[in-house]
Amino acid sequence: MENYNVGGYDIRIVQKKMLDILIEVDRVCQENNIKYVLDSGTLLGAVRHEGFIPWDDDIDIAMLREDYEKFCKIANHVLKKPYYFECEKDNEEFPNIFGKCFDLDTKVTLKKKSKHLKFPHSIWLDIFPVDNIIPEHKNMQCRLVASINMVRCLKLKTEKICKRHILYAPLFFLPMSTLNCLADKIMKKYLNIKTEYVCPICQSGINKPVFKRSMFTNTHYAKFETYQFPIPDEYMEYLKGYYSRPMELPPESSRHPTHGVEEIKV
C-alpha cells in the first residue's frame, strides 16, 4: 500500500482525526433524528475502498436543508469537546456558505489565502446542505449563488480581483451579512415545496449534480473503515453524478491530497 503525506504527517494519522469527527457527528445525528449521507469522495471511498480513498485529505457529508438547519441549531449544544461547528451565519469571516465541524485540538495551515481570516484553522469535516430545486430553474439559482459567493471571497480577500469581476460591482456595496442572507434566500427559494429533485447549490456551480430526493431519504448503513455510516440506497447513481467511472482508479498522477495543506498539528 502506498503512503501519502499531508501537512508533514502520514495521511492516515490525519484521516483518523477526520474519522473521529464523523463518529461524533453521526452520534449527534442519530440521537436527534437528523438524516445525512456520506458525500462526494467520502461516499466513493466507502463504496470503492470500504474507507477513505487512500490519498483523500478531507471528509464530506450532505443533508437535506431541513436536517441541516436542525443540525446548525443544536450542534454546539450537543457536540462533545473538542468538536465545534461553524458556518457563515455564525461568523462573517467564515469563507464558505456551508458548515464545517472542526477538531479544535488540531491546527491546519493552508496554502490558500485564508490564513488572515478569523475562523477555526483546524482539521475539519464538510457538511453540505442540499436544497429543493425545480430542474429548469436550477442553473439560474446556482449562477446567482456562485456570483454572490465570489463577491464574498473577493471581500474576504481569498480570491484576487480581475477584470471580469466588474460584472459583480453592484454587489460589492452590500455588507457581508446581507450577502450571506441573500445567498441563503436564493438557496432556500423552494424550501416550502417538497420538490422531487434537490441539489447542493451551496457548492456554487451549475455543474453540480441534481439528485432525486429519495437519495437522502432511502439509505442504508455501509462500511467505512471499521464503522458503519449511512449512504444512499442508489449509491451508484449518486456517485455517477460526480464521477463518470466511479469504480475505476484515477491515473497515478492524480492520486494525491488536493486541499493545499501546508502544515498540520495533531
mmCIF file of C-alpha atoms in Angstrom:
data_model
loop_
_atom_site.group_PDB
_atom_site.id
_atom_site.type_symbol
_atom_site.label_atom_id
_atom_site.label_comp_id
_atom_site.label_asym_id
_atom_site.label_seq_id
_atom_site.Cartn_x
_atom_site.Cartn_y
_atom_site.Cartn_z
ATOM 1 C CA MET A 1 0.000 0.000 0.000
ATOM 2 C CA GLU A 2 1.309 3.436 -0.978
ATOM 3 C CA ASN A 3 1.969 6.038 1.703
ATOM 4 C CA TYR A 4 0.676 9.597 1.334
ATOM 5 C CA ASN A 5 1.764 12.657 3.244
ATOM 6 C CA VAL A 6 -0.229 15.753 4.198
ATOM 7 C CA GLY A 7 0.962 18.634 6.330
ATOM 8 C CA GLY A 8 4.098 16.745 7.357
ATOM 9 C CA TYR A 9 2.151 13.697 8.602
ATOM 10 C CA ASP A 10 1.300 10.270 7.252
ATOM 11 C CA ILE A 11 -2.162 10.922 5.834
ATOM 12 C CA ARG A 12 -3.599 8.011 7.849
ATOM 13 C CA ILE A 13 -2.967 9.966 11.059
ATOM 14 C CA VAL A 14 -4.941 12.905 9.661
ATOM 15 C CA GLN A 15 -7.703 10.646 8.342
ATOM 16 C CA LYS A 16 -8.088 9.119 11.813
ATOM 17 C CA LYS A 17 -8.748 12.598 13.225
ATOM 18 C CA MET A 18 -11.321 13.214 10.485
ATOM 19 C CA LEU A 19 -12.959 9.882 11.197
ATOM 20 C CA ASP A 20 -13.273 10.846 14.873
ATOM 21 C CA ILE A 21 -15.176 13.984 13.832
ATOM 22 C CA LEU A 22 -17.514 11.888 11.677
ATOM 23 C CA ILE A 23 -18.142 9.474 14.537
ATOM 24 C CA GLU A 24 -19.155 12.386 16.776
ATOM 25 C CA VAL A 25 -21.356 13.990 14.108
ATOM 26 C CA ASP A 26 -23.015 10.613 13.485
ATOM 27 C CA ARG A 27 -23.753 10.312 17.216
ATOM 28 C CA VAL A 28 -25.416 13.728 17.254
ATOM 29 C CA CYS A 29 -27.451 12.912 14.165
ATOM 30 C CA GLN A 30 -28.636 9.549 15.464
ATOM 31 C CA GLU A 31 -29.625 10.992 18.848
ATOM 32 C CA ASN A 32 -31.532 13.883 17.269
ATOM 33 C CA ASN A 33 -33.189 12.169 14.294
ATOM 34 C CA ILE A 34 -31.140 14.043 11.702
ATOM 35 C CA LYS A 35 -30.578 12.254 8.406
ATOM 36 C CA TYR A 36 -27.401 12.584 6.366
ATOM 37 C CA VAL A 37 -25.356 10.593 3.852
ATOM 38 C CA LEU A 38 -21.667 10.271 3.103
ATOM 39 C CA ASP A 39 -20.937 12.539 0.157
ATOM 40 C CA SER A 40 -18.521 13.007 -2.746
ATOM 41 C CA GLY A 41 -15.113 11.393 -2.209
ATOM 42 C CA THR A 42 -16.125 10.055 1.196
ATOM 43 C CA LEU A 43 -19.006 8.120 -0.353
ATOM 44 C CA LEU A 44 -16.722 6.948 -3.158
ATOM 45 C CA GLY A 45 -14.242 5.784 -0.523
ATOM 46 C CA ALA A 46 -16.943 3.811 1.288
ATOM 47 C CA VAL A 47 -18.077 2.076 -1.903
ATOM 48 C CA ARG A 48 -14.711 1.513 -3.604
ATOM 49 C CA HIS A 49 -12.338 1.141 -0.624
ATOM 50 C CA GLU A 50 -14.639 0.489 2.381
ATOM 51 C CA GLY A 51 -12.977 3.521 3.948
ATOM 52 C CA PHE A 52 -11.013 6.583 2.918
ATOM 53 C CA ILE A 53 -9.692 6.925 -0.589
ATOM 54 C CA PRO A 54 -6.017 6.377 0.327
ATOM 55 C CA TRP A 55 -4.933 9.878 -0.749
ATOM 56 C CA ASP A 56 -8.064 11.795 0.361
ATOM 57 C CA ASP A 57 -7.436 14.665 2.789
ATOM 58 C CA ASP A 58 -10.980 15.700 3.664
ATOM 59 C CA ILE A 59 -14.314 14.173 4.616
ATOM 60 C CA ASP A 60 -17.773 15.165 3.350
ATOM 61 C CA ILE A 61 -21.377 14.547 4.324
ATOM 62 C CA ALA A 62 -24.620 16.006 2.951
ATOM 63 C CA MET A 63 -28.064 16.684 4.430
ATOM 64 C CA LEU A 64 -31.382 17.866 3.116
ATOM 65 C CA ARG A 65 -31.817 21.527 4.061
ATOM 66 C CA GLU A 66 -34.339 20.831 6.844
ATOM 67 C CA ASP A 67 -31.915 18.420 8.528
ATOM 68 C CA TYR A 68 -29.017 20.824 8.027
ATOM 69 C CA GLU A 69 -30.919 23.698 9.678
ATOM 70 C CA LYS A 70 -31.751 21.468 12.623
ATOM 71 C CA PHE A 71 -28.106 20.427 12.953
ATOM 72 C CA CYS A 72 -26.945 24.060 12.842
ATOM 73 C CA LYS A 73 -29.265 24.988 15.710
ATOM 74 C CA ILE A 74 -28.216 22.240 18.087
ATOM 75 C CA ALA A 75 -24.639 21.404 17.075
ATOM 76 C CA ASN A 76 -22.623 23.400 19.578
ATOM 77 C CA HIS A 77 -25.014 22.493 22.408
ATOM 78 C CA VAL A 78 -24.538 18.767 21.923
ATOM 79 C CA LEU A 79 -21.135 18.208 20.291
ATOM 80 C CA LYS A 80 -18.529 16.964 22.734
ATOM 81 C CA LYS A 81 -15.239 18.813 23.091
ATOM 82 C CA PRO A 82 -13.004 19.388 21.185
ATOM 83 C CA TYR A 83 -15.541 19.408 18.337
ATOM 84 C CA TYR A 84 -17.070 22.665 17.168
ATOM 85 C CA PHE A 85 -19.420 23.636 14.336
ATOM 86 C CA GLU A 86 -19.296 26.890 12.406
ATOM 87 C CA CYS A 87 -20.882 28.348 9.273
ATOM 88 C CA GLU A 88 -21.239 31.754 7.635
ATOM 89 C CA LYS A 89 -24.260 32.587 9.811
ATOM 90 C CA ASP A 90 -22.048 32.425 12.917
ATOM 91 C CA ASN A 91 -19.048 34.330 11.600
ATOM 92 C CA GLU A 92 -18.828 36.875 8.765
ATOM 93 C CA GLU A 93 -15.197 35.869 8.156
ATOM 94 C CA PHE A 94 -16.178 32.253 7.548
ATOM 95 C CA PRO A 95 -15.181 31.632 3.912
ATOM 96 C CA ASN A 96 -17.864 29.110 2.858
ATOM 97 C CA ILE A 97 -21.649 29.066 2.568
ATOM 98 C CA PHE A 98 -21.893 25.614 4.090
ATOM 99 C CA GLY A 99 -20.901 24.393 7.537
ATOM 100 C CA LYS A 100 -17.836 22.659 8.877
ATOM 101 C CA CYS A 101 -17.252 20.691 12.058
ATOM 102 C CA PHE A 102 -13.754 21.204 13.478
ATOM 103 C CA ASP A 103 -11.460 19.392 15.875
ATOM 104 C CA LEU A 104 -10.184 22.352 17.902
ATOM 105 C CA ASP A 105 -7.321 20.293 19.344
ATOM 106 C CA THR A 106 -5.676 20.362 15.912
ATOM 107 C CA LYS A 107 -4.249 23.130 13.760
ATOM 108 C CA VAL A 108 -4.133 23.363 9.945
ATOM 109 C CA THR A 109 -2.235 25.808 7.759
ATOM 110 C CA LEU A 110 -3.491 26.000 4.175
ATOM 111 C CA LYS A 111 -1.711 27.358 1.130
ATOM 112 C CA LYS A 112 -4.943 29.150 0.224
ATOM 113 C CA LYS A 113 -5.196 32.826 1.125
ATOM 114 C CA SER A 114 -7.390 32.308 4.177
ATOM 115 C CA LYS A 115 -4.745 32.478 6.895
ATOM 116 C CA HIS A 116 -5.796 36.039 7.796
ATOM 117 C CA LEU A 117 -9.423 35.121 8.457
ATOM 118 C CA LYS A 118 -10.758 34.505 11.949
ATOM 119 C CA PHE A 119 -12.310 31.056 11.830
ATOM 120 C CA PRO A 120 -11.071 27.715 13.194
ATOM 121 C CA HIS A 121 -7.968 26.639 11.299
ATOM 122 C CA SER A 122 -8.322 23.012 12.344
ATOM 123 C CA ILE A 123 -8.933 19.594 10.831
ATOM 124 C CA TRP A 124 -12.486 19.676 9.538
ATOM 125 C CA LEU A 125 -15.490 17.801 8.195
ATOM 126 C CA ASP A 126 -17.628 19.487 5.498
ATOM 127 C CA ILE A 127 -21.416 19.453 5.900
ATOM 128 C CA PHE A 128 -23.256 20.382 2.703
ATOM 129 C CA PRO A 129 -26.918 21.413 2.769
ATOM 130 C CA VAL A 130 -28.881 20.094 -0.199
ATOM 131 C CA ASP A 131 -31.719 22.321 -1.390
ATOM 132 C CA ASN A 132 -35.016 21.809 -3.139
ATOM 133 C CA ILE A 133 -34.902 22.729 -6.818
ATOM 134 C CA ILE A 134 -37.035 22.862 -9.911
ATOM 135 C CA PRO A 135 -34.615 21.484 -12.540
ATOM 136 C CA GLU A 136 -35.324 24.106 -15.206
ATOM 137 C CA HIS A 137 -34.553 26.877 -12.680
ATOM 138 C CA LYS A 138 -31.500 25.205 -11.157
ATOM 139 C CA ASN A 139 -28.809 26.798 -13.313
ATOM 140 C CA MET A 140 -30.039 30.316 -12.598
ATOM 141 C CA GLN A 141 -30.122 29.633 -8.850
ATOM 142 C CA CYS A 142 -26.588 28.245 -8.974
ATOM 143 C CA ARG A 143 -25.282 31.169 -11.046
ATOM 144 C CA LEU A 144 -26.749 33.696 -8.631
ATOM 145 C CA VAL A 145 -25.330 31.917 -5.595
ATOM 146 C CA ALA A 146 -21.949 31.499 -7.302
ATOM 147 C CA SER A 147 -21.854 35.239 -8.086
ATOM 148 C CA ILE A 148 -22.688 36.187 -4.512
ATOM 149 C CA ASN A 149 -20.131 33.750 -3.164
ATOM 150 C CA MET A 150 -17.445 35.118 -5.480
ATOM 151 C CA VAL A 151 -18.084 38.618 -4.103
ATOM 152 C CA ARG A 152 -17.849 37.190 -0.584
ATOM 153 C CA CYS A 153 -14.468 35.674 -1.474
ATOM 154 C CA LEU A 154 -13.247 38.925 -3.007
ATOM 155 C CA LYS A 155 -14.309 40.912 0.045
ATOM 156 C CA LEU A 156 -12.620 38.343 2.307
ATOM 157 C CA LYS A 157 -9.516 38.509 0.078
ATOM 158 C CA THR A 158 -9.414 34.793 -0.599
ATOM 159 C CA GLU A 159 -9.676 35.487 -4.351
ATOM 160 C CA LYS A 160 -7.820 38.031 -6.474
ATOM 161 C CA ILE A 161 -9.802 40.717 -8.267
ATOM 162 C CA CYS A 162 -9.634 40.621 -12.065
ATOM 163 C CA LYS A 163 -11.365 42.495 -14.887
ATOM 164 C CA ARG A 164 -14.306 40.127 -15.207
ATOM 165 C CA HIS A 165 -15.304 40.871 -11.622
ATOM 166 C CA ILE A 166 -16.588 44.282 -12.713
ATOM 167 C CA LEU A 167 -19.797 42.400 -13.509
ATOM 168 C CA TYR A 168 -20.296 41.963 -9.759
ATOM 169 C CA ALA A 169 -19.713 45.644 -8.940
ATOM 170 C CA PRO A 170 -23.217 46.367 -7.521
ATOM 171 C CA LEU A 171 -22.830 43.542 -5.015
ATOM 172 C CA PHE A 172 -19.582 44.987 -3.615
ATOM 173 C CA PHE A 173 -21.568 47.716 -1.868
ATOM 174 C CA LEU A 174 -23.504 45.167 0.198
ATOM 175 C CA PRO A 175 -22.199 44.233 3.664
ATOM 176 C CA MET A 176 -21.182 40.632 4.240
ATOM 177 C CA SER A 177 -24.258 39.961 6.399
ATOM 178 C CA THR A 178 -26.515 40.994 3.521
ATOM 179 C CA LEU A 179 -24.600 38.862 1.029
ATOM 180 C CA ASN A 180 -24.929 35.867 3.342
ATOM 181 C CA CYS A 181 -28.670 36.453 3.744
ATOM 182 C CA LEU A 182 -29.116 36.882 0.008
ATOM 183 C CA ALA A 183 -27.297 33.639 -0.812
ATOM 184 C CA ASP A 184 -29.303 31.847 1.875
ATOM 185 C CA LYS A 185 -32.589 33.168 0.479
ATOM 186 C CA ILE A 186 -31.769 32.050 -3.068
ATOM 187 C CA MET A 187 -30.628 28.596 -1.950
ATOM 188 C CA LYS A 188 -33.833 28.164 0.073
ATOM 189 C CA LYS A 189 -36.174 29.562 -2.600
ATOM 190 C CA TYR A 190 -38.182 26.327 -2.725
ATOM 191 C CA LEU A 191 -37.792 25.392 0.922
ATOM 192 C CA ASN A 192 -41.536 25.030 1.461
ATOM 193 C CA ILE A 193 -42.126 22.991 -1.700
ATOM 194 C CA LYS A 194 -41.390 19.278 -1.484
ATOM 195 C CA THR A 195 -39.726 19.037 -4.879
ATOM 196 C CA GLU A 196 -38.790 15.739 -6.486
ATOM 197 C CA TYR A 197 -35.225 16.915 -7.068
ATOM 198 C CA VAL A 198 -32.557 18.529 -4.898
ATOM 199 C CA CYS A 199 -29.087 19.970 -5.475
ATOM 200 C CA PRO A 200 -26.044 21.094 -3.416
ATOM 201 C CA ILE A 201 -26.417 24.728 -4.557
ATOM 202 C CA CYS A 202 -24.072 25.790 -1.750
ATOM 203 C CA GLN A 203 -21.169 24.420 -3.795
ATOM 204 C CA SER A 204 -21.747 27.288 -6.233
ATOM 205 C CA GLY A 205 -21.600 25.545 -9.552
ATOM 206 C CA ILE A 206 -24.024 24.891 -12.370
ATOM 207 C CA ASN A 207 -22.202 21.610 -12.991
ATOM 208 C CA LYS A 208 -23.116 20.207 -9.593
ATOM 209 C CA PRO A 209 -25.426 17.199 -9.918
ATOM 210 C CA VAL A 210 -29.172 17.092 -9.475
ATOM 211 C CA PHE A 211 -30.335 14.275 -7.210
ATOM 212 C CA LYS A 212 -33.655 12.651 -6.515
ATOM 213 C CA ARG A 213 -34.886 13.471 -3.014
ATOM 214 C CA SER A 214 -35.009 9.739 -2.338
ATOM 215 C CA MET A 215 -31.191 9.685 -2.330
ATOM 216 C CA PHE A 216 -31.364 11.318 1.112
ATOM 217 C CA THR A 217 -34.425 9.527 2.489
ATOM 218 C CA ASN A 218 -33.809 5.950 1.310
ATOM 219 C CA THR A 219 -30.497 4.984 2.885
ATOM 220 C CA HIS A 220 -28.665 2.107 4.493
ATOM 221 C CA TYR A 221 -25.503 1.746 6.545
ATOM 222 C CA ALA A 222 -22.276 0.752 4.801
ATOM 223 C CA LYS A 223 -18.770 0.005 5.993
ATOM 224 C CA PHE A 224 -16.346 2.918 6.245
ATOM 225 C CA GLU A 225 -13.074 1.955 7.905
ATOM 226 C CA THR A 226 -14.238 -0.151 10.876
ATOM 227 C CA TYR A 227 -17.540 1.712 11.322
ATOM 228 C CA GLN A 228 -20.913 1.919 9.588
ATOM 229 C CA PHE A 229 -22.344 5.162 8.178
ATOM 230 C CA PRO A 230 -25.379 5.962 6.012
ATOM 231 C CA ILE A 231 -25.186 6.030 2.220
ATOM 232 C CA PRO A 232 -27.966 6.289 -0.406
ATOM 233 C CA ASP A 233 -29.626 3.030 -1.430
ATOM 234 C CA GLU A 234 -28.980 4.103 -5.027
ATOM 235 C CA TYR A 235 -25.382 4.967 -4.247
ATOM 236 C CA MET A 236 -24.047 4.183 -7.703
ATOM 237 C CA GLU A 237 -26.462 6.606 -9.348
ATOM 238 C CA TYR A 238 -25.424 9.173 -6.738
ATOM 239 C CA LEU A 239 -21.737 8.639 -7.458
ATOM 240 C CA LYS A 240 -22.253 8.936 -11.207
ATOM 241 C CA GLY A 241 -23.477 12.470 -10.553
ATOM 242 C CA TYR A 242 -19.882 13.279 -9.558
ATOM 243 C CA TYR A 243 -17.715 10.750 -11.375
ATOM 244 C CA SER A 244 -18.010 9.302 -14.881
ATOM 245 C CA ARG A 245 -16.402 5.973 -13.900
ATOM 246 C CA PRO A 246 -16.509 5.873 -10.106
ATOM 247 C CA MET A 247 -15.154 2.362 -9.665
ATOM 248 C CA GLU A 248 -12.025 2.970 -11.756
ATOM 249 C CA LEU A 249 -8.910 4.261 -10.031
ATOM 250 C CA PRO A 250 -7.606 7.550 -11.433
ATOM 251 C CA PRO A 251 -4.144 7.678 -13.038
ATOM 252 C CA GLU A 252 -1.276 7.682 -10.546
ATOM 253 C CA SER A 253 -0.553 11.345 -11.313
ATOM 254 C CA SER A 254 -3.960 12.248 -9.827
ATOM 255 C CA ARG A 255 -3.547 10.228 -6.627
ATOM 256 C CA HIS A 256 -2.549 12.929 -4.171
ATOM 257 C CA PRO A 257 -4.119 15.174 -1.491
ATOM 258 C CA THR A 258 -5.879 18.155 -3.055
ATOM 259 C CA HIS A 259 -6.653 20.705 -0.338
ATOM 260 C CA GLY A 260 -3.356 22.549 -0.255
ATOM 261 C CA VAL A 261 -2.433 21.759 3.348
ATOM 262 C CA GLU A 262 0.984 23.159 4.252
ATOM 263 C CA GLU A 263 1.167 22.050 7.847
ATOM 264 C CA ILE A 264 -0.920 20.181 10.418
ATOM 265 C CA LYS A 265 -0.539 19.804 14.168
ATOM 266 C CA VAL A 266 -2.465 16.891 15.653
#
